[in-house]
């Protein structure tokens, strides 16, 4: 079994591209550098004047999650420069036990044809 950890936040649409790059450089990079991380996937969606970001990471254990998130693993990890993008972060994340590590943002019908993003683990 693995543990998925999903975070959500929004930024004003004009900062979507910049924040997407920043998210890769911070949350994705940092989570993937922790021993026990087995994957990281990002999904973004524009809605109205905002761009939504979802980051789903997969972990082998709670101790690995704590190495990333600290002693309060249900609290969102944020970074000092988040503010400059106008980020509105959900304060808590969702954890779920899962049997397999897959990109949760791909529709099952297209899963076989999809390729992992740069944030996905190497095959």
Short mmCIF file of C-alpha atoms in Angstrom, two decimals, residues 34-120:
data_model
loop_
_atom_site.label_atom_id
_atom_site.label_comp_id
_atom_site.label_asym_id
_atom_site.label_seq_id
_atom_site.Cartn_x
_atom_site.Cartn_y
_atom_site.Cartn_z
CA UNK A 34 12.62 12.85 -0.06
CA UNK A 35 13.40 9.17 0.41
CA UNK A 36 10.09 7.30 0.35
CA UNK A 37 8.44 9.48 -2.30
CA UNK A 38 7.33 7.33 -5.23
CA UNK A 39 5.70 9.91 -7.49
CA UNK A 40 4.46 13.45 -7.95
CA UNK A 41 1.81 14.63 -10.42
CA UNK A 42 0.49 18.12 -11.13
CA UNK A 43 -2.84 19.06 -12.68
CA UNK A 44 -3.91 22.59 -13.54
CA UNK A 45 -7.27 23.88 -14.68
CA UNK A 46 -8.42 27.38 -15.55
CA UNK A 47 -11.79 28.42 -14.16
CA UNK A 48 -12.99 31.98 -14.46
CA UNK A 49 -10.26 34.33 -13.33
CA UNK A 50 -8.25 31.65 -11.50
CA UNK A 51 -5.95 28.76 -12.29
CA UNK A 52 -6.39 25.77 -9.98
CA UNK A 53 -3.39 23.60 -9.16
CA UNK A 54 -3.53 20.11 -7.72
CA UNK A 55 -0.37 18.33 -6.55
CA UNK A 56 -0.70 14.63 -5.79
CA UNK A 57 2.34 12.94 -4.28
CA UNK A 58 2.71 9.27 -3.41
CA UNK A 59 4.58 7.97 -0.39
CA UNK A 60 5.72 4.65 1.04
CA UNK A 61 5.09 5.61 4.67
CA UNK A 62 3.91 8.26 7.11
CA UNK A 63 7.51 8.81 8.19
CA UNK A 64 8.38 9.76 4.59
CA UNK A 65 5.44 12.19 4.51
CA UNK A 66 6.61 13.72 7.80
CA UNK A 67 10.10 14.16 6.34
CA UNK A 68 8.46 16.35 3.69
CA UNK A 69 5.61 18.01 5.60
CA UNK A 70 6.80 18.04 9.21
CA UNK A 71 5.04 16.80 12.33
CA UNK A 72 1.64 18.07 11.15
CA UNK A 73 1.41 16.14 7.87
CA UNK A 74 -2.20 17.16 7.20
CA UNK A 75 -1.23 20.83 6.97
CA UNK A 76 -0.32 22.15 3.52
CA UNK A 77 3.36 22.83 2.86
CA UNK A 78 3.78 26.43 1.73
CA UNK A 79 6.78 28.46 0.64
CA UNK A 80 7.85 32.07 1.35
CA UNK A 81 7.36 33.32 -2.22
CA UNK A 82 3.85 31.83 -2.64
CA UNK A 83 2.46 35.25 -1.80
CA UNK A 84 3.92 36.97 -4.87
CA UNK A 85 1.72 34.77 -7.09
CA UNK A 86 -1.43 35.58 -5.12
CA UNK A 87 -1.72 31.93 -4.06
CA UNK A 88 -4.79 30.92 -2.09
CA UNK A 89 -3.82 27.54 -0.64
CA UNK A 90 -6.17 25.04 0.93
CA UNK A 91 -4.88 24.85 4.52
CA UNK A 92 -5.10 21.06 4.73
CA UNK A 93 -4.33 18.23 2.34
CA UNK A 94 -6.08 14.93 1.67
CA UNK A 95 -4.39 11.61 2.44
CA UNK A 96 -5.65 8.29 1.08
CA UNK A 97 -4.28 4.77 1.12
CA UNK A 98 -3.91 3.44 -2.42
CA UNK A 99 -2.75 0.16 -3.93
CA UNK A 100 -1.03 1.54 -7.03
CA UNK A 101 0.79 4.69 -8.08
CA UNK A 102 -0.85 6.22 -11.15
CA UNK A 103 -1.45 9.72 -12.41
CA UNK A 104 -4.81 10.50 -10.77
CA UNK A 105 -5.50 13.31 -13.23
CA UNK A 106 -5.77 11.13 -16.34
CA UNK A 107 -9.12 9.78 -17.46
CA UNK A 108 -8.95 5.93 -17.43
CA UNK A 109 -9.77 5.72 -21.15
CA UNK A 110 -6.64 7.70 -22.01
CA UNK A 111 -4.34 6.23 -19.37
CA UNK A 112 -2.74 3.64 -21.66
CA UNK A 113 -1.77 6.32 -24.18
CA UNK A 114 -0.56 8.94 -21.73
CA UNK A 115 3.01 9.82 -20.88
CA UNK A 116 4.14 10.90 -17.41
CA UNK A 117 4.82 14.61 -16.90
CA UNK A 118 8.25 15.79 -15.89
CA UNK A 119 7.02 15.48 -12.32
CA UNK A 120 6.28 11.76 -12.66
#
